[in-house]
PDB file of C-alpha atoms in Angstrom:
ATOM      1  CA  UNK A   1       0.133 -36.091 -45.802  1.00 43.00           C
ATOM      2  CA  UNK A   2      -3.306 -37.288 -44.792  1.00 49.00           C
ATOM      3  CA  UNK A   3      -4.864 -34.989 -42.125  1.00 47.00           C
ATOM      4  CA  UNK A   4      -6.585 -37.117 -38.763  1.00 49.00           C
ATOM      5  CA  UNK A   5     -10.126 -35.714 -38.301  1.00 45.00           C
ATOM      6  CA  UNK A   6     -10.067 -35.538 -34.338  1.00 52.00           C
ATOM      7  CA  UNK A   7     -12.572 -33.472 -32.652  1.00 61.00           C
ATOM      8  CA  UNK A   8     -15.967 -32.137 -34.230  1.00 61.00           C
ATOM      9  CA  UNK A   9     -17.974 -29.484 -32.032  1.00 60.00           C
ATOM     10  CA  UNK A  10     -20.745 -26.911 -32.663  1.00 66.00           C
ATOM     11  CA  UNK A  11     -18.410 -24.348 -33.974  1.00 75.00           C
ATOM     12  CA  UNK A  12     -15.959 -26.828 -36.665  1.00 79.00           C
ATOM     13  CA  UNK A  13     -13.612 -29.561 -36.470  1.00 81.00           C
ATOM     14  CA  UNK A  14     -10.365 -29.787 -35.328  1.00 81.00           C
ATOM     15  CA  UNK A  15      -7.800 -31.599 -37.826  1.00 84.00           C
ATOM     16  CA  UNK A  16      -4.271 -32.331 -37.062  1.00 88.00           C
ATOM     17  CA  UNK A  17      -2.077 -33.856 -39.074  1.00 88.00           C
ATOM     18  CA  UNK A  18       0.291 -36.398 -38.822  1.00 90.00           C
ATOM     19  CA  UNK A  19       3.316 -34.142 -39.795  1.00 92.00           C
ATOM     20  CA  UNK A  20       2.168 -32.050 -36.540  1.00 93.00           C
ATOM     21  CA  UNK A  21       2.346 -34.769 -34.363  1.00 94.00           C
ATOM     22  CA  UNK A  22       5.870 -36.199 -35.699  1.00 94.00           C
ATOM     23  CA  UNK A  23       7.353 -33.123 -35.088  1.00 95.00           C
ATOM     24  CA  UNK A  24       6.232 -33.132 -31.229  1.00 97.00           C
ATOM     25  CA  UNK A  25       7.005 -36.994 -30.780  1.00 97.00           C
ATOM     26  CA  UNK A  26      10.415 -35.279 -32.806  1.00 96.00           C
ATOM     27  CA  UNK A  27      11.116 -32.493 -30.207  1.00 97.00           C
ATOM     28  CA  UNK A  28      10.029 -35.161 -27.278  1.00 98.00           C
ATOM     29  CA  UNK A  29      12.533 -37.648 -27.848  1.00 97.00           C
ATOM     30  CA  UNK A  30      15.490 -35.032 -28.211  1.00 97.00           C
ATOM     31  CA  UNK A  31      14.846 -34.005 -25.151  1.00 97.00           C
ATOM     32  CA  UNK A  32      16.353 -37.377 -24.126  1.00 98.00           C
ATOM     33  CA  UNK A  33      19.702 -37.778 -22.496  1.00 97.00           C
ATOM     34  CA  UNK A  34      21.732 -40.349 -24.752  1.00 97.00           C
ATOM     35  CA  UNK A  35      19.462 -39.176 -28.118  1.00 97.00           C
ATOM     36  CA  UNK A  36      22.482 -38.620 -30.118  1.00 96.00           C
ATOM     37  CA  UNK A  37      20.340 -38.058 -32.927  1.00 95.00           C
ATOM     38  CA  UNK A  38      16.821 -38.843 -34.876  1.00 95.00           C
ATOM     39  CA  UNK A  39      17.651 -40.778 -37.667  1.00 92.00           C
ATOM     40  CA  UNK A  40      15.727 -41.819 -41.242  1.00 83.00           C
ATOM     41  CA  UNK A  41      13.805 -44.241 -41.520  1.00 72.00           C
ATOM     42  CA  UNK A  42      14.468 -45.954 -45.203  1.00 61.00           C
ATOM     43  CA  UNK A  43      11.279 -48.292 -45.139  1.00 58.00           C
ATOM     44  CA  UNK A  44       9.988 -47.124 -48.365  1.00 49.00           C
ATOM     45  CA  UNK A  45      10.760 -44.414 -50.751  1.00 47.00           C
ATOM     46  CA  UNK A  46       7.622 -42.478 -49.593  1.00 50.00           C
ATOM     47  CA  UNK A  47       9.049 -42.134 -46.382  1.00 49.00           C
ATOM     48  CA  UNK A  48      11.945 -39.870 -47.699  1.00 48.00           C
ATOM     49  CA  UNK A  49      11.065 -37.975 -51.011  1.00 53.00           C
ATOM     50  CA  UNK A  50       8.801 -34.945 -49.431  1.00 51.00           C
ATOM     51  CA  UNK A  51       8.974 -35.117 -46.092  1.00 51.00           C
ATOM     52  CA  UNK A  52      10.168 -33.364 -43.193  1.00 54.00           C
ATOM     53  CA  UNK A  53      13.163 -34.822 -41.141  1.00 56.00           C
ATOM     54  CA  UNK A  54      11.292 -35.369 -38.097  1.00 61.00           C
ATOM     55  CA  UNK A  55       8.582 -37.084 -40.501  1.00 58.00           C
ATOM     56  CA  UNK A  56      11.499 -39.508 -41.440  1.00 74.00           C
ATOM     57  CA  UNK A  57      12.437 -40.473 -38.197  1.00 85.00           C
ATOM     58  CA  UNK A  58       9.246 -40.787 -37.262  1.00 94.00           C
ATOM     59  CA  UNK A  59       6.074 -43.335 -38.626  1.00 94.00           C
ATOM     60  CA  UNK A  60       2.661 -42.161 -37.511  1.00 94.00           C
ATOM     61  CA  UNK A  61      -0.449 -44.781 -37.404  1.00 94.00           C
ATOM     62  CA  UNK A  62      -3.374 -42.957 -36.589  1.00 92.00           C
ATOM     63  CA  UNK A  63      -6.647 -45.349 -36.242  1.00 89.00           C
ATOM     64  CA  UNK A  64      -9.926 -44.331 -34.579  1.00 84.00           C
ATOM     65  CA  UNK A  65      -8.168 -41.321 -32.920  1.00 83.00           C
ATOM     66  CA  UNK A  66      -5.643 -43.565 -31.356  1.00 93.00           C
ATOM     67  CA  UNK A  67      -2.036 -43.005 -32.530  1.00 95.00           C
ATOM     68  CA  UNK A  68       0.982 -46.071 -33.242  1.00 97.00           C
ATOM     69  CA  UNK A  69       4.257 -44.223 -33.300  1.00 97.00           C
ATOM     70  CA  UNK A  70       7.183 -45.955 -33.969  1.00 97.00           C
ATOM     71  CA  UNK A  71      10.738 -43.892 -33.369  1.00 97.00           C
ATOM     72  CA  UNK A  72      13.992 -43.942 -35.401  1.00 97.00           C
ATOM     73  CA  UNK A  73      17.422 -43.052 -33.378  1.00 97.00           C
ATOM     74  CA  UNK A  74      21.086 -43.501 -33.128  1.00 96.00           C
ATOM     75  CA  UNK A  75      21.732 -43.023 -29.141  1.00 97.00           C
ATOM     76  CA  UNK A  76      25.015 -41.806 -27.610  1.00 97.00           C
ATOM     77  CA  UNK A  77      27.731 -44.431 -26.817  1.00 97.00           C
ATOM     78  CA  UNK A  78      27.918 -45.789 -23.530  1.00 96.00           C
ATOM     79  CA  UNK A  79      24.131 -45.065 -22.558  1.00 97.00           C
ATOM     80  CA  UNK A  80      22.175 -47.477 -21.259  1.00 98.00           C
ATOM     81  CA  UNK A  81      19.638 -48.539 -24.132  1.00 97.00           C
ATOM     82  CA  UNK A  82      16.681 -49.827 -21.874  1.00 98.00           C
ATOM     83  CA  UNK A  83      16.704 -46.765 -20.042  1.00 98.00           C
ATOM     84  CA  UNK A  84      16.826 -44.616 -22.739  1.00 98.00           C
ATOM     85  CA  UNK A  85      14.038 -46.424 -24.905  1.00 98.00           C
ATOM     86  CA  UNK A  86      12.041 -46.504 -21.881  1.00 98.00           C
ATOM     87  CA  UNK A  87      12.583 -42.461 -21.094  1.00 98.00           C
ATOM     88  CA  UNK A  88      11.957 -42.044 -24.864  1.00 98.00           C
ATOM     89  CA  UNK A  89       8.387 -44.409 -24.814  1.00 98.00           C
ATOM     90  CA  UNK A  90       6.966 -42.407 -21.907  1.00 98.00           C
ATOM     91  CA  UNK A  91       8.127 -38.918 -22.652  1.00 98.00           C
ATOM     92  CA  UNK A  92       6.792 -39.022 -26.384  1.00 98.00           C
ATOM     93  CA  UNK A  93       3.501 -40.507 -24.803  1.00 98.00           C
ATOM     94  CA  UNK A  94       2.953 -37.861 -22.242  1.00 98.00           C
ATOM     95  CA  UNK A  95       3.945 -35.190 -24.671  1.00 98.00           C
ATOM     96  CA  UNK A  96       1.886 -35.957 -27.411  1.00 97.00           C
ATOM     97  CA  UNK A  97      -1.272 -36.555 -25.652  1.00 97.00           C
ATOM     98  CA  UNK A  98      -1.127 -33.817 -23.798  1.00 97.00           C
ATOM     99  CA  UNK A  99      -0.398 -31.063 -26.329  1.00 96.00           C
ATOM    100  CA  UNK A 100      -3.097 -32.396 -28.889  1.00 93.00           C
ATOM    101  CA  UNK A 101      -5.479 -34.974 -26.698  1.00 92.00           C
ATOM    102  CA  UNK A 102      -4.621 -37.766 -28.945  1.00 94.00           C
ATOM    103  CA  UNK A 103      -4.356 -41.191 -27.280  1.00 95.00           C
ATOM    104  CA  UNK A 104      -1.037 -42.928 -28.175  1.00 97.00           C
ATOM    105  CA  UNK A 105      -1.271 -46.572 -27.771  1.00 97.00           C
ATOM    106  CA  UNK A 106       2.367 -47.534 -28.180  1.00 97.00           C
ATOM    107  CA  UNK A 107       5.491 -45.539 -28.887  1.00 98.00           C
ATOM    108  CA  UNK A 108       8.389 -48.347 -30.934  1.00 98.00           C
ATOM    109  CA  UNK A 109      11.432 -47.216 -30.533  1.00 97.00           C
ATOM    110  CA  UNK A 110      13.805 -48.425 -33.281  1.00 97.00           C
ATOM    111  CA  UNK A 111      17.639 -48.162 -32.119  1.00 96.00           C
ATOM    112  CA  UNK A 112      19.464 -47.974 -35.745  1.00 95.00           C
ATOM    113  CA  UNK A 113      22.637 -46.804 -34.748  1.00 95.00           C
ATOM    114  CA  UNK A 114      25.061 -45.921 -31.848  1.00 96.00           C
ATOM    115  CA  UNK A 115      27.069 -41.962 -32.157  1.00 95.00           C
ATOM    116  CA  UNK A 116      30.701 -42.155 -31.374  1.00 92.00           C
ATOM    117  CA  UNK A 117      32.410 -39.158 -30.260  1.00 79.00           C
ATOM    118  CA  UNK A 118      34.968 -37.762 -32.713  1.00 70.00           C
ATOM    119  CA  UNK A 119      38.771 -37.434 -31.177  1.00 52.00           C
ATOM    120  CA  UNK A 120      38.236 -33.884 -31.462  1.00 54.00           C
ATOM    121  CA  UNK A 121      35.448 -33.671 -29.354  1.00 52.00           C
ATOM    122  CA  UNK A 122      37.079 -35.152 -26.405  1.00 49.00           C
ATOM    123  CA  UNK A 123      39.686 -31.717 -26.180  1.00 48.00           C
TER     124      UNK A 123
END
């Protein structure tokens, strides 16, 4: 995966990588009540053969230091879906700018599927 040249100073660069900041907007959006799950995103090939689950549920446009991030999920029955896109949108914003001072421009959040409790569950 290609690396995102971010910050140069007097003593180096900083690089991090798109993988990196997947697995934060990852770890973000399950901390979502009514994430049931992240799930794959089956675009292309690429997208699944070598690479991390939170890379597949997760596509990463980084351009001029300014990140697209578009979000793959199966929410929990009965949730409201606007509220839990929008809880999704701003909590992967906040999260991922703060912990690597990348600007995200827009987080897409892709509903692909809706998680059913099984009968044995509801004991």
């Amino acid at each position: 995966m290609e690396e995102n040249k971010y910050k140069e100073t007097a003593v180096g660069s900083l690089r991090i990588s798109e993988e990196v900041i997947a697995t934060i907007a990852a770890l973000a959006t399950k901390e979502i009540e009514g994430v049931a799950e992240l799930a794959p995103n089956m675009g292309s090939i690429k997208n699944i053969l070598g690479r991390s689950s939170a890379a597949k549920a997760l596509k990463i446009e980084l351009s001029d230091d300014v990140a697209t991030i578009d979000v793959y999920v199966h929410l929990k029955y009965g949730t409201n879906i606007p509220d839990v896109a929008s809880s999704i949108q701003n909590n992967v914003k906040s999260t991922v700018q703060n912990m690597t001072g990348i600007a995200v421009s827009k987080v897409n959040v892709n509903i692909t599927g809706i998680a059913f409790e099984d009968a044995g569950d509801a004991e």
